[in-house]
PDB file of C-alpha atoms and ligand atoms in Angstrom:
ATOM      1  CA  MET A   1      -0.043  -0.075   0.032  1.00  0.00           C
ATOM      2  CA  ALA A   2       1.074   3.584  -0.763  1.00  0.00           C
ATOM      3  CA  PRO A   3       2.042   5.780   2.402  1.00  0.00           C
ATOM      4  CA  LEU A   4      -0.948   7.644   3.631  1.00  0.00           C
ATOM      5  CA  SER A   5      -0.840  11.377   3.076  1.00  0.00           C
ATOM      6  CA  PRO A   6      -1.087  13.168   6.563  1.00  0.00           C
ATOM      7  CA  PHE A   7      -3.762  15.636   7.366  1.00  0.00           C
ATOM      8  CA  ARG A   8      -2.053  18.613   8.611  1.00  0.00           C
ATOM      9  CA  ARG A   9      -4.847  20.965   9.530  1.00  0.00           C
ATOM     10  CA  ILE A  10      -7.385  20.488  12.077  1.00  0.00           C
ATOM     11  CA  ASP A  11     -10.372  21.451  10.168  1.00  0.00           C
ATOM     12  CA  ALA A  12      -9.302  18.862   7.412  1.00  0.00           C
ATOM     13  CA  LEU A  13      -9.169  16.200   9.976  1.00  0.00           C
ATOM     14  CA  ARG A  14     -12.777  17.079  11.260  1.00  0.00           C
ATOM     15  CA  ASP A  15     -14.203  16.781   7.697  1.00  0.00           C
ATOM     16  CA  TYR A  16     -12.509  13.293   7.505  1.00  0.00           C
ATOM     17  CA  VAL A  17     -14.109  12.250  10.299  1.00  0.00           C
ATOM     18  CA  ARG A  18     -17.261  13.772   9.723  1.00  0.00           C
ATOM     19  CA  ALA A  19     -17.326  11.798   6.444  1.00  0.00           C
ATOM     20  CA  CYS A  20     -16.321   8.665   8.205  1.00  0.00           C
ATOM     21  CA  ARG A  21     -19.105   8.978  10.705  1.00  0.00           C
ATOM     22  CA  ALA A  22     -21.729   9.506   7.809  1.00  0.00           C
ATOM     23  CA  ASP A  23     -20.444   6.240   6.478  1.00  0.00           C
ATOM     24  CA  GLY A  24     -21.473   4.654   9.928  1.00  0.00           C
ATOM     25  CA  HIS A  25     -17.653   4.059  11.089  1.00  0.00           C
ATOM     26  CA  ARG A  26     -16.517   3.798  14.518  1.00  0.00           C
ATOM     27  CA  VAL A  27     -13.696   5.641  14.930  1.00  0.00           C
ATOM     28  CA  GLY A  28     -10.405   5.094  16.680  1.00  0.00           C
ATOM     29  CA  LEU A  29      -7.515   7.256  17.599  1.00  0.00           C
ATOM     30  CA  VAL A  30      -3.802   6.079  18.487  1.00  0.00           C
ATOM     31  CA  PRO A  31      -2.046   9.185  19.871  1.00  0.00           C
ATOM     32  CA  THR A  32       1.930   8.978  19.298  1.00  0.00           C
ATOM     33  CA  MET A  33       4.799  11.258  19.069  1.00  0.00           C
ATOM     34  CA  GLY A  34       6.164   9.307  16.140  1.00  0.00           C
ATOM     35  CA  ALA A  35       9.265   7.296  15.490  1.00  0.00           C
ATOM     36  CA  LEU A  36       6.996   4.553  15.560  1.00  0.00           C
ATOM     37  CA  HIS A  37       8.090   0.982  16.965  1.00  0.00           C
ATOM     38  CA  ALA A  38       6.647  -2.266  16.995  1.00  0.00           C
ATOM     39  CA  GLY A  39       4.923  -1.171  20.142  1.00  0.00           C
ATOM     40  CA  HIS A  40       2.888   1.609  18.419  1.00  0.00           C
ATOM     41  CA  LEU A  41       1.890  -0.753  15.473  1.00  0.00           C
ATOM     42  CA  SER A  42       0.504  -3.228  17.962  1.00  0.00           C
ATOM     43  CA  LEU A  43      -1.807  -0.381  19.270  1.00  0.00           C
ATOM     44  CA  VAL A  44      -2.785   0.573  15.732  1.00  0.00           C
ATOM     45  CA  GLU A  45      -3.669  -3.395  15.141  1.00  0.00           C
ATOM     46  CA  ALA A  46      -5.619  -3.484  18.919  1.00  0.00           C
ATOM     47  CA  ILE A  47      -7.777  -0.448  18.169  1.00  0.00           C
ATOM     48  CA  GLY A  48      -8.806  -1.711  14.598  1.00  0.00           C
ATOM     49  CA  ARG A  49     -10.171  -4.571  16.261  1.00  0.00           C
ATOM     50  CA  HIS A  50     -12.642  -2.077  17.743  1.00  0.00           C
ATOM     51  CA  THR A  51     -13.101   0.374  14.933  1.00  0.00           C
ATOM     52  CA  ASP A  52     -13.498   0.983  11.209  1.00  0.00           C
ATOM     53  CA  THR A  53     -11.543   4.145  11.037  1.00  0.00           C
ATOM     54  CA  VAL A  54      -8.137   4.159  12.551  1.00  0.00           C
ATOM     55  CA  ILE A  55      -6.519   7.647  12.969  1.00  0.00           C
ATOM     56  CA  VAL A  56      -3.093   7.758  14.155  1.00  0.00           C
ATOM     57  CA  SER A  57      -1.703  11.283  15.333  1.00  0.00           C
ATOM     58  CA  ILE A  58       1.966  12.160  15.127  1.00  0.00           C
ATOM     59  CA  PHE A  59       2.842  15.071  17.117  1.00  0.00           C
ATOM     60  CA  VAL A  60       6.108  15.625  19.149  1.00  0.00           C
ATOM     61  CA  ASN A  61       4.561  17.848  22.037  1.00  0.00           C
ATOM     62  CA  PRO A  62       6.471  20.515  23.127  1.00  0.00           C
ATOM     63  CA  THR A  63       4.285  21.185  26.500  1.00  0.00           C
ATOM     64  CA  GLN A  64       5.297  17.909  27.896  1.00  0.00           C
ATOM     65  CA  PHE A  65       8.892  18.584  27.589  1.00  0.00           C
ATOM     66  CA  ALA A  66      11.108  20.561  30.276  1.00  0.00           C
ATOM     67  CA  ALA A  67      13.395  23.065  28.737  1.00  0.00           C
ATOM     68  CA  HIS A  68      16.476  20.591  29.610  1.00  0.00           C
ATOM     69  CA  GLU A  69      14.758  17.744  28.041  1.00  0.00           C
ATOM     70  CA  ASP A  70      15.114  16.451  24.354  1.00  0.00           C
ATOM     71  CA  LEU A  71      12.621  18.259  22.480  1.00  0.00           C
ATOM     72  CA  ASP A  72      14.990  19.284  19.857  1.00  0.00           C
ATOM     73  CA  THR A  73      16.717  15.744  19.346  1.00  0.00           C
ATOM     74  CA  TYR A  74      13.486  13.803  20.222  1.00  0.00           C
ATOM     75  CA  PRO A  75      13.604  11.093  16.920  1.00  0.00           C
ATOM     76  CA  ARG A  76      11.423  12.487  14.240  1.00  0.00           C
ATOM     77  CA  HIS A  77      11.081   9.906  11.157  1.00  0.00           C
ATOM     78  CA  GLU A  78       7.915  10.821   9.631  1.00  0.00           C
ATOM     79  CA  ALA A  79       8.656   9.363   6.143  1.00  0.00           C
ATOM     80  CA  GLU A  80       9.161   6.379   7.711  1.00  0.00           C
ATOM     81  CA  ASP A  81       6.698   6.288  10.137  1.00  0.00           C
ATOM     82  CA  LEU A  82       4.243   6.773   7.207  1.00  0.00           C
ATOM     83  CA  GLU A  83       5.769   3.816   5.262  1.00  0.00           C
ATOM     84  CA  LYS A  84       5.270   1.679   8.477  1.00  0.00           C
ATOM     85  CA  LEU A  85       1.615   2.597   8.813  1.00  0.00           C
ATOM     86  CA  ALA A  86       0.881   1.598   5.291  1.00  0.00           C
ATOM     87  CA  SER A  87       0.844  -1.873   6.018  1.00  0.00           C
ATOM     88  CA  THR A  88      -1.308  -1.383   9.164  1.00  0.00           C
ATOM     89  CA  CYS A  89      -5.119  -0.798   9.297  1.00  0.00           C
ATOM     90  CA  ALA A  90      -4.477   2.822   9.673  1.00  0.00           C
ATOM     91  CA  THR A  91      -6.754   4.863   7.873  1.00  0.00           C
ATOM     92  CA  ALA A  92      -5.478   8.344   8.299  1.00  0.00           C
ATOM     93  CA  VAL A  93      -2.776  10.109   9.887  1.00  0.00           C
ATOM     94  CA  PHE A  94      -3.075  13.431  11.736  1.00  0.00           C
ATOM     95  CA  ALA A  95       0.097  15.507  12.047  1.00  0.00           C
ATOM     96  CA  PRO A  96      -0.224  18.984  12.807  1.00  0.00           C
ATOM     97  CA  SER A  97       2.304  21.771  13.335  1.00  0.00           C
ATOM     98  CA  ALA A  98       3.179  23.025  16.773  1.00  0.00           C
ATOM     99  CA  GLY A  99       1.909  26.399  15.536  1.00  0.00           C
ATOM    100  CA  ASP A 100      -1.478  25.126  14.936  1.00  0.00           C
ATOM    101  CA  MET A 101      -1.713  23.198  18.067  1.00  0.00           C
ATOM    102  CA  TYR A 102      -0.448  26.113  20.161  1.00  0.00           C
ATOM    103  CA  PRO A 103      -1.119  29.399  18.333  1.00  0.00           C
ATOM    104  CA  PRO A 104       0.069  32.620  19.430  1.00  0.00           C
ATOM    105  CA  GLY A 105      -1.605  33.760  22.473  1.00  0.00           C
ATOM    106  CA  PHE A 106      -2.617  30.113  23.691  1.00  0.00           C
ATOM    107  CA  ALA A 107      -3.596  30.544  27.587  1.00  0.00           C
ATOM    108  CA  THR A 108      -5.224  27.409  28.739  1.00  0.00           C
ATOM    109  CA  SER A 109      -4.049  24.501  30.815  1.00  0.00           C
ATOM    110  CA  VAL A 110      -5.360  21.211  32.085  1.00  0.00           C
ATOM    111  CA  ALA A 111      -4.006  20.064  35.497  1.00  0.00           C
ATOM    112  CA  VAL A 112      -4.894  16.532  36.730  1.00  0.00           C
ATOM    113  CA  GLU A 113      -4.069  15.584  40.263  1.00  0.00           C
ATOM    114  CA  GLY A 114      -4.911  12.232  41.968  1.00  0.00           C
ATOM    115  CA  PRO A 115      -3.010   9.486  39.793  1.00  0.00           C
ATOM    116  CA  ALA A 116      -0.818  12.190  38.415  1.00  0.00           C
ATOM    117  CA  ASN A 117       0.610  12.874  41.781  1.00  0.00           C
ATOM    118  CA  GLY A 118       4.044  11.353  42.465  1.00  0.00           C
ATOM    119  CA  LEU A 119       6.263   8.790  40.473  1.00  0.00           C
ATOM    120  CA  GLU A 120       6.879  10.634  36.890  1.00  0.00           C
ATOM    121  CA  SER A 121       5.461  13.848  38.488  1.00  0.00           C
ATOM    122  CA  ASP A 122       8.389  13.747  41.189  1.00  0.00           C
ATOM    123  CA  MET A 123      11.134  13.839  38.312  1.00  0.00           C
ATOM    124  CA  ARG A 124       9.042  15.604  35.544  1.00  0.00           C
ATOM    125  CA  PRO A 125       6.422  18.002  37.233  1.00  0.00           C
ATOM    126  CA  HIS A 126       5.662  19.520  34.020  1.00  0.00           C
ATOM    127  CA  PHE A 127       5.052  16.229  32.391  1.00  0.00           C
ATOM    128  CA  PHE A 128       1.343  15.325  32.995  1.00  0.00           C
ATOM    129  CA  ALA A 129       0.133  18.864  32.498  1.00  0.00           C
ATOM    130  CA  GLY A 130       1.595  18.833  28.782  1.00  0.00           C
ATOM    131  CA  VAL A 131       0.098  15.380  28.291  1.00  0.00           C
ATOM    132  CA  GLY A 132      -3.093  16.236  29.893  1.00  0.00           C
ATOM    133  CA  LEU A 133      -3.310  19.269  27.602  1.00  0.00           C
ATOM    134  CA  VAL A 134      -2.346  17.649  24.206  1.00  0.00           C
ATOM    135  CA  VAL A 135      -4.470  14.617  24.839  1.00  0.00           C
ATOM    136  CA  THR A 136      -7.867  16.726  25.568  1.00  0.00           C
ATOM    137  CA  LYS A 137      -6.845  18.763  22.252  1.00  0.00           C
ATOM    138  CA  LEU A 138      -6.463  15.514  20.346  1.00  0.00           C
ATOM    139  CA  LEU A 139      -9.523  13.976  21.542  1.00  0.00           C
ATOM    140  CA  LEU A 140     -11.651  17.259  21.029  1.00  0.00           C
ATOM    141  CA  GLN A 141     -10.197  17.378  17.596  1.00  0.00           C
ATOM    142  CA  THR A 142     -10.697  14.002  16.541  1.00  0.00           C
ATOM    143  CA  LEU A 143     -13.770  12.841  18.479  1.00  0.00           C
ATOM    144  CA  PRO A 144     -13.150   9.516  18.613  1.00  0.00           C
ATOM    145  CA  ASP A 145     -15.359   6.721  20.085  1.00  0.00           C
ATOM    146  CA  VAL A 146     -12.197   4.961  21.196  1.00  0.00           C
ATOM    147  CA  ALA A 147      -8.379   5.810  21.851  1.00  0.00           C
ATOM    148  CA  ILE A 148      -5.578   3.511  22.820  1.00  0.00           C
ATOM    149  CA  PHE A 149      -2.639   4.466  24.937  1.00  0.00           C
ATOM    150  CA  GLY A 150       0.327   1.736  25.724  1.00  0.00           C
ATOM    151  CA  GLU A 151       0.447   0.307  29.360  1.00  0.00           C
ATOM    152  CA  LYS A 152       4.273   1.038  29.396  1.00  0.00           C
ATOM    153  CA  ASP A 153       3.320   4.671  30.365  1.00  0.00           C
ATOM    154  CA  TYR A 154       1.140   3.177  32.970  1.00  0.00           C
ATOM    155  CA  GLN A 155       0.661   6.327  34.928  1.00  0.00           C
ATOM    156  CA  GLN A 156      -0.085   8.113  31.851  1.00  0.00           C
ATOM    157  CA  LEU A 157      -2.634   5.783  31.227  1.00  0.00           C
ATOM    158  CA  LEU A 158      -4.319   6.332  34.620  1.00  0.00           C
ATOM    159  CA  VAL A 159      -4.030   9.934  34.235  1.00  0.00           C
ATOM    160  CA  ILE A 160      -5.928   9.987  30.801  1.00  0.00           C
ATOM    161  CA  ARG A 161      -8.469   7.877  32.065  1.00  0.00           C
ATOM    162  CA  ARG A 162      -9.072  10.119  34.903  1.00  0.00           C
ATOM    163  CA  LEU A 163      -8.947  13.236  32.571  1.00  0.00           C
ATOM    164  CA  VAL A 164     -11.648  11.994  30.603  1.00  0.00           C
ATOM    165  CA  ARG A 165     -13.941  10.643  33.103  1.00  0.00           C
ATOM    166  CA  ASP A 166     -13.733  14.215  35.088  1.00  0.00           C
ATOM    167  CA  LEU A 167     -14.140  16.409  31.810  1.00  0.00           C
ATOM    168  CA  ASP A 168     -16.931  13.988  30.532  1.00  0.00           C
ATOM    169  CA  ILE A 169     -14.869  13.566  27.404  1.00  0.00           C
ATOM    170  CA  PRO A 170     -17.194  10.992  25.446  1.00  0.00           C
ATOM    171  CA  VAL A 171     -14.662   8.355  24.470  1.00  0.00           C
ATOM    172  CA  GLU A 172     -13.503   5.035  25.684  1.00  0.00           C
ATOM    173  CA  ILE A 173      -9.867   4.673  26.678  1.00  0.00           C
ATOM    174  CA  ILE A 174      -8.056   1.355  26.208  1.00  0.00           C
ATOM    175  CA  GLY A 175      -4.466   0.107  27.387  1.00  0.00           C
ATOM    176  CA  GLY A 176      -2.442  -1.856  25.050  1.00  0.00           C
ATOM    177  CA  PRO A 177      -0.066  -4.413  26.514  1.00  0.00           C
ATOM    178  CA  ILE A 178       3.712  -3.624  26.624  1.00  0.00           C
ATOM    179  CA  ILE A 179       5.702  -4.786  23.696  1.00  0.00           C
ATOM    180  CA  ARG A 180       9.149  -5.968  24.437  1.00  0.00           C
ATOM    181  CA  GLU A 181      12.340  -6.707  23.036  1.00  0.00           C
ATOM    182  CA  ALA A 182      13.830 -10.570  23.144  1.00  0.00           C
ATOM    183  CA  ASP A 183      15.726  -9.550  26.582  1.00  0.00           C
ATOM    184  CA  GLY A 184      12.503  -8.085  28.153  1.00  0.00           C
ATOM    185  CA  LEU A 185      13.307  -4.298  27.521  1.00  0.00           C
ATOM    186  CA  ALA A 186      10.008  -2.461  26.897  1.00  0.00           C
ATOM    187  CA  MET A 187      10.027  -0.963  23.574  1.00  0.00           C
ATOM    188  CA  SER A 188      10.500   2.939  23.479  1.00  0.00           C
ATOM    189  CA  SER A 189      11.295   5.527  20.774  1.00  0.00           C
ATOM    190  CA  ARG A 190      14.082   6.763  23.151  1.00  0.00           C
ATOM    191  CA  ASN A 191      15.588   3.268  23.320  1.00  0.00           C
ATOM    192  CA  SER A 192      17.561   4.578  20.300  1.00  0.00           C
ATOM    193  CA  TYR A 193      19.684   6.957  22.325  1.00  0.00           C
ATOM    194  CA  LEU A 194      21.112   3.910  24.190  1.00  0.00           C
ATOM    195  CA  SER A 195      24.898   3.100  23.296  1.00  0.00           C
ATOM    196  CA  PRO A 196      25.699  -0.721  22.891  1.00  0.00           C
ATOM    197  CA  ASP A 197      26.978  -0.697  26.466  1.00  0.00           C
ATOM    198  CA  GLN A 198      23.926   0.944  27.825  1.00  0.00           C
ATOM    199  CA  ARG A 199      21.757  -1.309  25.716  1.00  0.00           C
ATOM    200  CA  ALA A 200      23.244  -4.546  27.315  1.00  0.00           C
ATOM    201  CA  ILE A 201      22.633  -3.020  30.828  1.00  0.00           C
ATOM    202  CA  ALA A 202      18.936  -1.776  29.833  1.00  0.00           C
ATOM    203  CA  GLY A 203      17.746  -5.305  29.420  1.00  0.00           C
ATOM    204  CA  ARG A 204      18.208  -5.886  33.142  1.00  0.00           C
ATOM    205  CA  LEU A 205      15.506  -3.525  33.890  1.00  0.00           C
ATOM    206  CA  ASN A 206      12.923  -5.933  33.236  1.00  0.00           C
ATOM    207  CA  HIS A 207      14.463  -8.764  35.193  1.00  0.00           C
ATOM    208  CA  VAL A 208      14.844  -6.648  38.282  1.00  0.00           C
ATOM    209  CA  LEU A 209      11.070  -5.452  37.717  1.00  0.00           C
ATOM    210  CA  ARG A 210      10.063  -8.955  37.242  1.00  0.00           C
ATOM    211  CA  GLU A 211      11.644  -9.902  40.874  1.00  0.00           C
ATOM    212  CA  LEU A 212       9.952  -6.937  42.441  1.00  0.00           C
ATOM    213  CA  ALA A 213       6.511  -7.734  41.173  1.00  0.00           C
ATOM    214  CA  GLU A 214       7.004 -11.426  42.083  1.00  0.00           C
ATOM    215  CA  ALA A 215       8.470 -10.913  45.674  1.00  0.00           C
ATOM    216  CA  SER A 216       6.946 -12.014  48.565  1.00  0.00           C
ATOM    217  CA  ASP A 217       8.787  -9.933  51.001  1.00  0.00           C
ATOM    218  CA  PRO A 218       7.033  -6.747  52.259  1.00  0.00           C
ATOM    219  CA  PRO A 219       7.057  -3.696  49.888  1.00  0.00           C
ATOM    220  CA  ASP A 220       9.692  -1.713  51.411  1.00  0.00           C
ATOM    221  CA  ILE A 221      11.988  -4.396  51.492  1.00  0.00           C
ATOM    222  CA  ALA A 222      11.377  -5.796  48.026  1.00  0.00           C
ATOM    223  CA  GLU A 223      11.653  -2.038  46.807  1.00  0.00           C
ATOM    224  CA  ALA A 224      15.124  -1.784  48.502  1.00  0.00           C
ATOM    225  CA  ALA A 225      16.185  -4.699  46.890  1.00  0.00           C
ATOM    226  CA  ALA A 226      15.034  -3.732  43.539  1.00  0.00           C
ATOM    227  CA  ARG A 227      16.886  -0.603  43.828  1.00  0.00           C
ATOM    228  CA  GLN A 228      20.242  -2.258  45.168  1.00  0.00           C
ATOM    229  CA  ALA A 229      19.790  -4.494  41.931  1.00  0.00           C
ATOM    230  CA  LEU A 230      19.516  -1.643  39.304  1.00  0.00           C
ATOM    231  CA  LEU A 231      22.428  -0.048  40.930  1.00  0.00           C
ATOM    232  CA  GLU A 232      24.457  -3.293  40.773  1.00  0.00           C
ATOM    233  CA  ALA A 233      23.210  -3.853  37.210  1.00  0.00           C
ATOM    234  CA  GLY A 234      24.978  -0.658  36.314  1.00  0.00           C
ATOM    235  CA  PHE A 235      22.312   2.087  36.240  1.00  0.00           C
ATOM    236  CA  SER A 236      23.370   5.222  37.182  1.00  0.00           C
ATOM    237  CA  GLU A 237      20.204   6.412  39.473  1.00  0.00           C
ATOM    238  CA  VAL A 238      16.857   4.801  40.484  1.00  0.00           C
ATOM    239  CA  ASP A 239      13.984   7.347  40.401  1.00  0.00           C
ATOM    240  CA  TYR A 240      11.590   4.907  41.679  1.00  0.00           C
ATOM    241  CA  ALA A 241      11.069   1.231  42.102  1.00  0.00           C
ATOM    242  CA  CYS A 242       7.847   0.569  43.920  1.00  0.00           C
ATOM    243  CA  ILE A 243       4.785  -1.424  44.386  1.00  0.00           C
ATOM    244  CA  ARG A 244       1.566   0.767  44.208  1.00  0.00           C
ATOM    245  CA  ASP A 245      -2.251   0.117  44.011  1.00  0.00           C
ATOM    246  CA  ALA A 246      -2.932  -0.335  40.369  1.00  0.00           C
ATOM    247  CA  GLU A 247      -5.997   1.824  40.145  1.00  0.00           C
ATOM    248  CA  THR A 248      -4.798   4.884  42.367  1.00  0.00           C
ATOM    249  CA  LEU A 249      -1.124   4.490  42.363  1.00  0.00           C
ATOM    250  CA  ALA A 250      -1.054   5.159  46.357  1.00  0.00           C
ATOM    251  CA  ALA A 251       0.728   2.974  48.501  1.00  0.00           C
ATOM    252  CA  PRO A 252      -1.088  -0.556  48.891  1.00  0.00           C
ATOM    253  CA  ASP A 253      -3.253  -0.843  51.687  1.00  0.00           C
ATOM    254  CA  LYS A 254      -5.814  -3.399  52.909  1.00  0.00           C
ATOM    255  CA  GLN A 255      -8.452  -2.131  50.232  1.00  0.00           C
ATOM    256  CA  THR A 256      -6.042  -2.825  47.664  1.00  0.00           C
ATOM    257  CA  THR A 257      -6.796  -5.485  45.304  1.00  0.00           C
ATOM    258  CA  ARG A 258      -4.916  -4.961  42.259  1.00  0.00           C
ATOM    259  CA  ARG A 259      -1.105  -4.134  42.653  1.00  0.00           C
ATOM    260  CA  ARG A 260       1.362  -2.551  39.996  1.00  0.00           C
ATOM    261  CA  ALA A 261       5.162  -3.073  40.168  1.00  0.00           C
ATOM    262  CA  LEU A 262       6.962   0.386  38.632  1.00  0.00           C
ATOM    263  CA  ILE A 263      10.378   0.995  38.091  1.00  0.00           C
ATOM    264  CA  ALA A 264      11.967   4.308  36.442  1.00  0.00           C
ATOM    265  CA  ALA A 265      15.850   4.216  36.390  1.00  0.00           C
ATOM    266  CA  ARG A 266      18.886   6.244  34.472  1.00  0.00           C
ATOM    267  CA  LEU A 267      21.568   5.213  32.548  1.00  0.00           C
ATOM    268  CA  GLY A 268      23.528   8.833  32.268  1.00  0.00           C
ATOM    269  CA  ASP A 269      21.012  10.938  30.658  1.00  0.00           C
ATOM    270  CA  ILE A 270      18.706   8.418  29.483  1.00  0.00           C
ATOM    271  CA  ARG A 271      15.531   7.339  31.478  1.00  0.00           C
ATOM    272  CA  LEU A 272      14.040   4.282  31.122  1.00  0.00           C
ATOM    273  CA  ILE A 273      10.535   3.241  32.713  1.00  0.00           C
ATOM    274  CA  ASP A 274       8.688  -0.132  32.828  1.00  0.00           C
ATOM    275  CA  ASN A 275       5.947  -1.721  34.930  1.00  0.00           C
ATOM    276  CA  MET A 276       3.873  -4.631  35.169  1.00  0.00           C
ATOM    277  CA  GLN A 277       1.150  -6.337  37.508  1.00  0.00           C
ATOM    278  CA  ALA A 278       2.566  -7.391  41.047  1.00  0.00           C
ATOM    279  CA  ARG A 279       1.465 -10.260  43.259  1.00  0.00           C
TER     280      ARG A 279
HETATM  281  O1  PAF B 301       2.860   8.496  25.049  1.00  0.00           O
HETATM  282  C1  PAF B 301       3.119   9.302  24.096  1.00  0.00           C
HETATM  283  O2  PAF B 301       3.408   9.072  23.200  1.00  0.00           O
HETATM  284  C2  PAF B 301       2.838  10.927  24.287  1.00  0.00           C
HETATM  285  O3  PAF B 301       2.707  10.950  25.759  1.00  0.00           O
HETATM  286  C3  PAF B 301       1.324  11.019  23.966  1.00  0.00           C
HETATM  287  C4  PAF B 301       0.166  10.132  24.849  1.00  0.00           C
HETATM  288  C5  PAF B 301       1.244  10.760  22.409  1.00  0.00           C
HETATM  289  C6  PAF B 301       0.964  12.729  24.156  1.00  0.00           C
HETATM  290  O4  PAF B 301       1.723  13.539  23.362  1.00  0.00           O
END
């Protein structure tokens, strides 16, 4: 199949969605920042099982990067992304410009508390405000029936579910399972930053996560052991390694029925995150 030609303008996207709805289609949205890998493509295929129209957005969202982060160097490979999407069930690509998404005088923010507090927010305090804002915009621009987000960014998925519920945005949010490399490393566009030596260490993250998720020790003991194991494996810093309530991300208590193990660790400037269901 020939690569799709992306919609650049919001009004063109809206016309397309209107026409698909007139044909009786259910509409799905897969928000991405591009540099697509097998994890993204699995989200496209997963949403294609729920919808007839599958729109993939590609937008490197400046508001979710802090000034010192990698906005300028974030991998951008639009032509390759469009090639990859050509052999999926994607029916359209929306790739707006930053100027159209955030025109001069833009003055609105979206602040989510609850699941946005702690973990990623402790390290990246700007992050969920930026994600909340851009996801709200993408959902209102597309008005999909369903949108899908990868479970790799587990806290982000919970934040988006809460945002959609709190703002009564009429969309179903589904989570897509983490797609991993052969050694367990969760796929991420930022994995391309890893040197061969760092890549070898990165594979340990998932092993330590699994030990944490399966540990029968009290959480504080298991968390300390995970931190130690990550440092011994060669990670330069551990931002968090913890067991949390899978619904609220609060520390688990007697009411907790489902737990999640979550880890974030650094190799030099590169930050890796991963998570899985815990016992
Ligand atoms: O997970 C991502 O790729 C981004 O945070 C998202 C949800 C596309 C918003 O820019």
